[in-house]
Coordinates of C-alpha atoms in Angstrom, one line a residue:
Chain A
M1 CA 92.1 97.5 38.2
N2 CA 94.8 95.9 40.3
K3 CA 93.8 94.7 43.8
V4 CA 96.9 92.5 44.4
V5 CA 99.4 93.9 46.8
K6 CA 102.8 92.4 47.5
N7 CA 102.5 91.7 51.2
A8 CA 101.0 92.7 54.5
E9 CA 103.2 95.8 54.9
E10 CA 101.8 97.2 51.6
A11 CA 98.3 96.0 52.5
I12 CA 98.1 98.1 55.7
K13 CA 99.2 101.3 54.1
G14 CA 96.9 104.1 55.2
V15 CA 96.0 102.7 58.6
K16 CA 96.4 105.6 60.9
N17 CA 96.2 106.2 64.7
G18 CA 92.6 106.3 66.0
M19 CA 91.1 104.4 63.1
T20 CA 88.4 101.7 63.4
L21 CA 89.5 98.3 62.3
M22 CA 87.6 95.0 61.8
L23 CA 89.5 91.8 62.2
G24 CA 88.0 88.5 61.2
G25 CA 88.3 85.2 63.1
F26 CA 86.8 83.3 65.9
G27 CA 89.3 82.7 68.7
L28 CA 92.5 82.0 66.7
C29 CA 90.6 80.3 63.8
G30 CA 90.6 82.3 60.6
I31 CA 92.5 85.3 61.9
P32 CA 94.4 87.5 59.4
E33 CA 97.8 86.5 60.8
N34 CA 99.9 88.5 58.4
S35 CA 98.0 91.7 58.6
L36 CA 98.0 91.5 62.4
K37 CA 101.7 91.1 62.6
A38 CA 102.2 94.0 60.2
L39 CA 99.8 96.2 62.3
A40 CA 101.7 95.2 65.5
A41 CA 105.1 96.1 63.9
S42 CA 103.8 99.4 62.5
G43 CA 103.2 100.8 66.0
V44 CA 99.9 102.3 65.0
K45 CA 98.0 103.4 68.1
N46 CA 94.6 104.3 69.6
L47 CA 92.8 101.8 67.5
I48 CA 89.2 100.8 67.9
C49 CA 89.2 97.1 67.1
I50 CA 86.0 95.2 66.2
S51 CA 86.7 91.5 66.5
N52 CA 84.7 88.6 68.2
N53 CA 87.7 87.9 70.5
A54 CA 91.1 89.4 71.1
G55 CA 93.5 86.6 70.3
V56 CA 95.6 85.1 73.1
D57 CA 98.2 86.9 75.3
D58 CA 101.0 86.4 72.8
F59 CA 99.3 85.9 69.4
G60 CA 96.9 87.6 67.1
L61 CA 95.1 90.7 68.5
G62 CA 96.6 89.9 71.9
V63 CA 99.9 91.3 70.7
L64 CA 98.3 94.7 69.9
L65 CA 96.6 94.7 73.2
R66 CA 99.7 93.9 75.1
D67 CA 101.6 96.7 73.3
R68 CA 98.8 99.2 74.1
Q69 CA 97.9 99.9 70.5
I70 CA 94.2 99.4 71.2
K71 CA 92.0 102.1 72.8
K72 CA 88.7 100.3 72.5
M73 CA 87.6 96.7 71.8
I74 CA 84.2 95.8 70.5
A75 CA 83.9 92.1 71.0
S76 CA 81.6 89.3 72.3
Y77 CA 84.0 87.2 74.3
V78 CA 87.0 87.8 76.5
G79 CA 87.4 84.2 77.4
E80 CA 90.8 83.0 78.2
N81 CA 92.8 86.1 77.3
K82 CA 94.2 87.2 80.7
E83 CA 95.7 90.5 79.5
F84 CA 92.3 91.5 77.9
E85 CA 90.5 90.7 81.1
R86 CA 93.1 92.5 83.2
Q87 CA 93.0 95.7 81.1
F88 CA 89.2 95.5 81.0
L89 CA 88.7 95.1 84.8
S90 CA 91.3 97.8 85.6
G91 CA 89.6 100.2 83.2
E92 CA 92.7 100.8 81.0
L93 CA 90.9 99.5 78.0
E94 CA 87.5 100.6 76.8
V95 CA 85.4 97.6 76.1
E96 CA 82.0 97.2 74.5
L97 CA 80.7 93.7 74.8
N98 CA 78.0 92.7 72.3
P99 CA 76.0 89.5 72.1
Q100 CA 77.8 87.5 69.4
G101 CA 74.8 87.3 67.1
T102 CA 74.2 91.0 67.5
L103 CA 77.8 91.7 66.7
A104 CA 77.6 89.6 63.6
E105 CA 74.4 91.2 62.5
R106 CA 75.7 94.8 63.2
I107 CA 78.6 94.1 60.8
R108 CA 76.4 92.4 58.2
A109 CA 74.0 95.4 58.4
G110 CA 76.9 97.8 58.1
G111 CA 78.0 96.2 54.9
A112 CA 74.5 95.9 53.6
G113 CA 73.5 99.6 54.1
I114 CA 71.0 98.9 56.9
P115 CA 71.6 101.6 59.6
A116 CA 69.8 99.8 62.5
F117 CA 67.6 96.8 63.4
Y118 CA 65.8 95.2 66.3
V119 CA 66.9 92.0 68.1
P120 CA 65.7 90.2 71.3
A121 CA 69.2 89.4 72.5
G122 CA 70.2 91.4 75.6
Y123 CA 66.7 92.6 76.6
G124 CA 66.6 93.1 80.4
T125 CA 70.4 93.0 80.7
E126 CA 73.3 95.5 80.9
V127 CA 73.4 95.4 77.1
A128 CA 70.0 97.1 76.9
E129 CA 71.2 100.2 78.7
E130 CA 70.4 103.4 76.8
K131 CA 68.9 101.4 73.9
E132 CA 65.4 101.8 72.5
V133 CA 63.1 99.0 73.5
R134 CA 60.2 98.0 71.3
E135 CA 57.7 95.1 71.4
F136 CA 57.1 93.0 68.3
N137 CA 54.8 90.0 68.3
G138 CA 54.6 90.1 72.1
K139 CA 58.3 90.0 72.6
M140 CA 60.7 92.8 73.6
H141 CA 63.5 93.8 71.3
L142 CA 66.5 96.2 71.4
L143 CA 67.4 98.7 68.6
E144 CA 70.9 97.9 67.5
T145 CA 73.0 100.0 65.1
A146 CA 75.2 99.0 62.2
L147 CA 79.0 98.8 62.4
T148 CA 81.5 99.8 59.6
A149 CA 85.2 100.2 59.7
D150 CA 88.0 102.3 58.1
F151 CA 89.7 99.0 57.3
A152 CA 88.5 95.4 57.5
F153 CA 91.1 92.6 57.6
V154 CA 90.0 89.2 56.6
K155 CA 91.6 85.8 55.9
A156 CA 90.5 83.3 53.4
K157 CA 91.8 79.9 52.1
Y158 CA 91.5 80.8 48.4
G159 CA 91.3 84.2 46.7
D160 CA 91.7 85.4 43.1
T161 CA 93.0 88.5 41.5
A162 CA 89.4 89.9 41.3
G163 CA 89.1 89.7 45.1
N164 CA 86.8 86.7 45.2
L165 CA 87.2 84.7 48.4
I166 CA 86.5 81.1 49.6
Y167 CA 86.9 80.3 53.2
N168 CA 87.8 76.9 54.7
N169 CA 85.6 75.0 57.3
T170 CA 84.9 77.1 60.4
A171 CA 87.6 79.7 59.4
N172 CA 84.8 81.7 57.7
N173 CA 83.1 82.9 60.9
F174 CA 83.2 86.8 61.0
N175 CA 85.4 87.1 57.9
N176 CA 82.5 87.0 55.4
M177 CA 80.5 89.9 56.9
M178 CA 83.6 91.9 57.8
A179 CA 84.7 91.9 54.2
T180 CA 81.5 93.8 53.3
A181 CA 81.8 96.4 56.1
G182 CA 85.3 97.9 55.5
K183 CA 85.8 101.1 53.6
I184 CA 89.0 99.4 52.6
T185 CA 88.9 95.6 52.9
V186 CA 92.2 93.8 52.9
A187 CA 92.0 90.0 52.3
E188 CA 95.0 87.7 52.9
V189 CA 94.7 84.3 51.4
E190 CA 96.6 81.0 51.6
E191 CA 96.4 80.6 47.8
L192 CA 96.0 83.4 45.4
V193 CA 95.0 82.4 41.8
P194 CA 94.3 84.3 38.6
A195 CA 90.7 85.5 38.1
G196 CA 88.7 82.7 36.4
E197 CA 90.3 79.8 38.3
L198 CA 87.8 79.7 41.2
D199 CA 84.4 78.3 40.5
P200 CA 82.0 81.2 40.6
N201 CA 79.4 79.0 42.2
Q202 CA 81.6 78.4 45.2
I203 CA 82.6 82.0 46.0
H204 CA 81.7 83.1 49.6
T205 CA 82.7 86.8 49.3
P206 CA 82.3 88.4 45.9
G207 CA 85.2 90.5 44.8
I208 CA 83.4 93.8 44.9
F209 CA 83.9 93.9 48.7
V210 CA 87.6 93.4 48.5
Q211 CA 90.0 96.3 47.7
R212 CA 93.4 94.7 48.5
I213 CA 94.4 91.1 48.4
F214 CA 97.7 89.3 49.0
R215 CA 99.0 85.8 49.5
G216 CA 99.9 85.4 53.2
V217 CA 103.0 83.6 54.3
N218 CA 104.2 81.4 57.3
Y219 CA 100.7 80.7 58.7
E220 CA 101.0 79.4 62.2
K221 CA 97.3 78.5 62.6
R222 CA 97.7 78.1 66.3
I223 CA 95.1 75.9 68.0
E224 CA 93.7 77.1 71.4
F225 CA 92.5 73.7 72.6
E226 CA 93.8 70.7 70.7
T227 CA 91.3 68.0 71.7
T228 CA 91.6 64.5 70.3
Q229 CA 89.8 61.2 70.7
Chain B
M1 CA 75.3 60.9 95.9
A2 CA 75.5 64.1 94.0
L3 CA 76.1 63.6 90.3
D4 CA 79.5 64.5 88.6
K5 CA 79.6 66.5 85.4
N6 CA 79.2 63.4 83.3
G7 CA 76.1 62.4 85.3
I8 CA 74.5 65.8 84.7
A9 CA 75.3 65.5 81.0
K10 CA 73.9 61.9 80.9
R11 CA 70.6 63.1 82.4
I12 CA 70.3 66.0 80.0
A13 CA 70.9 63.6 77.1
Q14 CA 67.5 62.0 78.0
E15 CA 65.8 65.3 76.9
L16 CA 67.0 64.9 73.3
K17 CA 64.5 63.8 70.7
D18 CA 65.0 62.4 67.2
G19 CA 65.6 65.2 64.6
Y20 CA 66.5 67.9 67.2
Y21 CA 68.9 70.7 66.2
V22 CA 70.8 71.4 69.4
N23 CA 73.3 74.0 70.6
L24 CA 75.5 72.9 73.4
G25 CA 77.4 75.5 75.4
I26 CA 80.9 75.4 76.8
G27 CA 81.7 73.1 79.8
I28 CA 79.2 70.5 81.1
P29 CA 76.8 71.1 78.1
T30 CA 79.6 69.9 75.7
L31 CA 79.7 66.6 77.5
V32 CA 76.0 65.9 76.5
A33 CA 77.3 65.0 73.1
N34 CA 78.9 61.8 74.6
Y35 CA 75.5 60.5 75.7
I36 CA 73.2 60.9 72.8
P37 CA 71.0 57.8 72.6
E38 CA 72.0 55.6 69.7
N39 CA 68.5 55.2 68.3
I40 CA 68.0 58.9 67.6
E41 CA 69.6 61.4 65.3
V42 CA 70.5 64.8 66.8
I43 CA 72.4 67.5 64.8
L44 CA 74.7 69.7 66.9
Q45 CA 75.1 73.3 66.0
S46 CA 78.2 75.3 66.8
E47 CA 77.7 79.1 66.7
N48 CA 81.1 79.7 65.1
G49 CA 79.7 78.3 61.9
L50 CA 79.2 74.5 61.9
L51 CA 76.0 72.5 61.7
G52 CA 76.8 68.8 62.4
I53 CA 79.6 68.6 65.0
G54 CA 81.3 65.3 65.0
P55 CA 83.5 63.6 67.6
F56 CA 87.0 65.0 68.5
P57 CA 89.5 64.1 65.8
E58 CA 92.2 61.5 65.9
K59 CA 95.6 63.1 66.6
E60 CA 96.8 63.0 63.0
K61 CA 93.5 64.5 61.7
V62 CA 93.5 67.7 63.8
D63 CA 92.5 70.7 61.6
P64 CA 93.1 74.2 63.0
D65 CA 90.3 75.4 60.6
L66 CA 87.8 73.1 62.2
I67 CA 86.9 74.0 65.8
N68 CA 83.8 74.3 68.0
A69 CA 82.6 77.4 69.9
G70 CA 84.8 76.3 72.8
K71 CA 87.8 76.6 70.4
Q72 CA 88.4 72.8 70.7
T73 CA 89.3 70.9 67.5
V74 CA 86.4 68.8 66.3
T75 CA 85.3 67.0 63.2
A76 CA 82.2 67.4 61.0
V77 CA 79.7 64.6 60.5
K78 CA 78.4 63.4 57.1
G79 CA 75.8 66.0 55.9
A80 CA 77.4 68.8 57.9
S81 CA 77.6 72.4 56.6
F82 CA 79.8 75.4 57.3
F83 CA 78.7 79.1 57.2
D84 CA 79.5 82.5 58.5
S85 CA 78.5 83.9 61.9
A86 CA 75.6 86.0 60.6
V87 CA 74.0 82.8 59.1
S88 CA 74.8 80.9 62.3
F89 CA 72.8 83.4 64.4
A90 CA 70.0 83.5 61.8
M91 CA 69.6 79.9 62.8
I92 CA 69.6 80.8 66.5
R93 CA 67.6 84.1 66.4
G94 CA 65.2 82.7 63.8
G95 CA 64.1 80.0 66.2
H96 CA 65.4 77.1 64.1
I97 CA 67.3 75.6 67.1
D98 CA 65.2 73.1 69.0
L99 CA 67.2 73.0 72.2
T100 CA 69.9 75.1 73.9
V101 CA 71.9 73.7 76.8
L102 CA 74.1 76.1 78.7
G103 CA 75.9 76.6 82.0
A104 CA 75.2 79.4 84.5
F105 CA 76.5 81.2 87.6
E106 CA 73.0 81.8 88.9
V107 CA 69.4 81.0 87.9
S108 CA 66.3 82.7 89.4
E109 CA 63.0 81.1 90.2
T110 CA 61.4 83.2 87.4
G111 CA 63.9 81.7 84.8
D112 CA 66.4 84.6 84.7
I113 CA 70.0 83.5 84.1
A114 CA 73.4 85.0 84.9
S115 CA 76.4 83.5 83.2
W116 CA 78.9 86.0 81.8
K117 CA 80.3 88.4 84.3
I118 CA 81.2 88.7 88.0
P119 CA 81.7 92.5 88.4
G120 CA 85.2 93.4 89.4
K121 CA 86.4 89.9 89.4
L122 CA 85.8 88.0 86.2
V123 CA 84.6 88.9 82.7
K124 CA 84.1 86.1 80.3
G125 CA 81.8 88.0 77.9
M126 CA 78.4 86.8 76.8
G127 CA 79.6 85.3 73.5
G128 CA 76.5 83.8 71.9
A129 CA 74.7 83.1 75.2
M130 CA 72.4 86.2 75.1
D131 CA 71.4 85.5 71.6
L132 CA 70.7 81.8 72.4
V133 CA 68.6 82.4 75.5
A134 CA 66.6 85.2 73.9
S135 CA 65.5 83.0 71.0
A136 CA 65.8 79.3 71.7
K137 CA 62.5 77.4 72.0
N138 CA 63.7 75.4 74.9
I139 CA 66.5 76.2 77.3
I140 CA 68.1 73.8 79.8
V141 CA 70.7 74.9 82.2
A142 CA 73.4 72.5 83.2
T143 CA 75.0 73.5 86.5
T144 CA 76.1 72.4 90.0
H145 CA 73.3 73.2 92.5
T146 CA 75.7 75.3 94.7
N147 CA 78.9 77.2 94.0
R148 CA 82.4 76.4 95.4
K149 CA 81.5 78.2 98.6
G150 CA 78.5 76.0 99.0
E151 CA 76.0 78.9 98.2
S152 CA 72.9 78.1 96.2
K153 CA 73.0 79.0 92.5
L154 CA 69.2 78.6 92.4
L155 CA 68.0 81.9 93.8
K156 CA 64.9 84.0 94.3
K157 CA 66.6 86.7 92.2
C158 CA 69.9 86.7 90.4
T159 CA 72.6 88.9 92.0
L160 CA 75.0 88.9 89.0
P161 CA 74.5 90.7 85.7
L162 CA 71.9 88.9 83.7
T163 CA 72.3 87.0 80.4
G164 CA 68.5 86.8 79.8
V165 CA 65.2 87.2 81.6
A166 CA 62.5 84.6 82.1
C167 CA 64.0 82.2 79.5
V168 CA 65.1 79.1 81.4
K169 CA 62.7 76.2 81.2
R170 CA 64.5 73.4 83.0
I171 CA 67.6 73.0 85.2
V172 CA 69.6 69.9 85.6
T173 CA 72.0 70.0 88.6
D174 CA 74.1 67.5 90.4
L175 CA 71.3 67.1 92.9
A176 CA 68.0 67.4 90.9
V177 CA 66.0 68.2 87.8
L178 CA 63.8 71.3 88.3
D179 CA 61.4 73.1 86.0
I180 CA 60.7 76.8 86.2
A181 CA 57.0 77.0 87.3
E182 CA 54.8 79.9 88.1
N183 CA 55.8 80.2 91.7
G184 CA 59.4 78.9 91.7
F185 CA 61.5 75.8 91.1
K186 CA 59.3 72.8 90.7
L187 CA 61.2 69.7 91.8
I188 CA 60.9 67.0 89.1
E189 CA 63.5 64.4 90.0
R190 CA 66.2 63.7 92.6
A191 CA 69.7 62.5 91.9
P192 CA 70.2 58.9 93.0
G193 CA 70.4 58.8 96.8
I194 CA 69.7 62.5 97.3
S195 CA 66.9 63.4 99.6
V196 CA 64.3 66.2 99.1
E197 CA 65.6 67.8 102.3
E198 CA 69.1 68.0 100.8
I199 CA 67.8 69.7 97.7
K200 CA 65.6 72.0 99.8
S201 CA 68.6 73.2 101.9
A202 CA 70.7 73.8 98.7
T203 CA 68.0 75.9 97.0
E204 CA 67.6 79.5 98.0
G205 CA 64.7 80.2 95.7
N206 CA 61.2 78.9 96.3
L207 CA 61.1 75.1 95.9
I208 CA 57.8 73.5 94.9
I209 CA 57.5 69.9 96.0
D210 CA 54.4 68.2 94.7
G211 CA 53.9 64.6 95.9
D212 CA 56.6 61.9 95.7
I213 CA 59.7 63.0 93.8
P214 CA 61.2 60.1 91.8
E215 CA 64.9 59.4 91.4
M216 CA 66.6 60.0 88.1
K217 CA 67.1 56.9 86.0
L218 CA 70.6 57.1 84.5

């Protein structure tokens, strides 16, 4: 069993037009920078991308958006990404906005083999349109379905050759669940070590969920809003 | 005089109690962290996966892997923990968060809130707001009483797409503190120097005035 691939170009092999991809990260924190660059360079099109945000105009998923590689976004927050907002408002891009916790849970459920579940978030709002409503304990809930992807791209601080991953601080966010929900999960890590060197007690994502792993290079780790004392 | 953003945050900070786990939204709510009374301990949750938000870092200690839900660089307090987004929303959906403070475009007299979309003009996305308002035990809205055009944000019925229904408990604006009561916005306090009449004219929804309305103590 060899999960280690040389670089991002090798890691994205098999990604085809029209596929559904998951991309970890919150804003620009913990995004799979190397895989995103390789996907942008590959020119693959008509993608359905599941990611909490869509990067910024010139970095991360924003680059794929700008170059019209994305057909549909499933996300929770458009935020400060002007091009995302523009394509959304003009109808050029199909967008499905999910409440953030619902999005996280749909991905978790996808990885855990749970096809659907009920949550209260979004009841009485646009999000509830065409969804089954059911009352539990006197409170209204929506039926939400699981999400999976052809490829999930995640980023961790440490990884080993068995595919075990450890995230750093708030760079975990969506990565941990997305790793479980890809048919093929690609992990890029800042430090790749031989199996046995990471403390099994500290592993966030067990290696079973990861099919390909590589050491990423030249991390920019851009900060959206550098705020200091 | 109407309160500024910091004044609103200062007033909301008075709602905090020792031992509270609190989620502060983006904008004015974030400022509440600056006014937590020194004699109580409050743990701030950030839905991107941090329990125990600390102050903004010193310039040389900025860490791109350590941000809040507003994507600002932050620090973590002693005793903090990091986790993934599913666990984060288990805290929220599971009712473990004592208080949520968030901003709004509109609030209705029945406690509905609209905060994420202006059709055809602006889409921010709901982020974690829908999850928070659907499950938090206590929700306070921090907002200006009127929008930039001078129109009331406290309405009979929201006109914009909703974030949640019948969920807001209390609203702190630049003019007043109001509670959602059975028949409308119940006026609790006035901002210093603001008259009941001024609040009345800035409120489109039904305003309930019961006896003398005290001024806020800031």
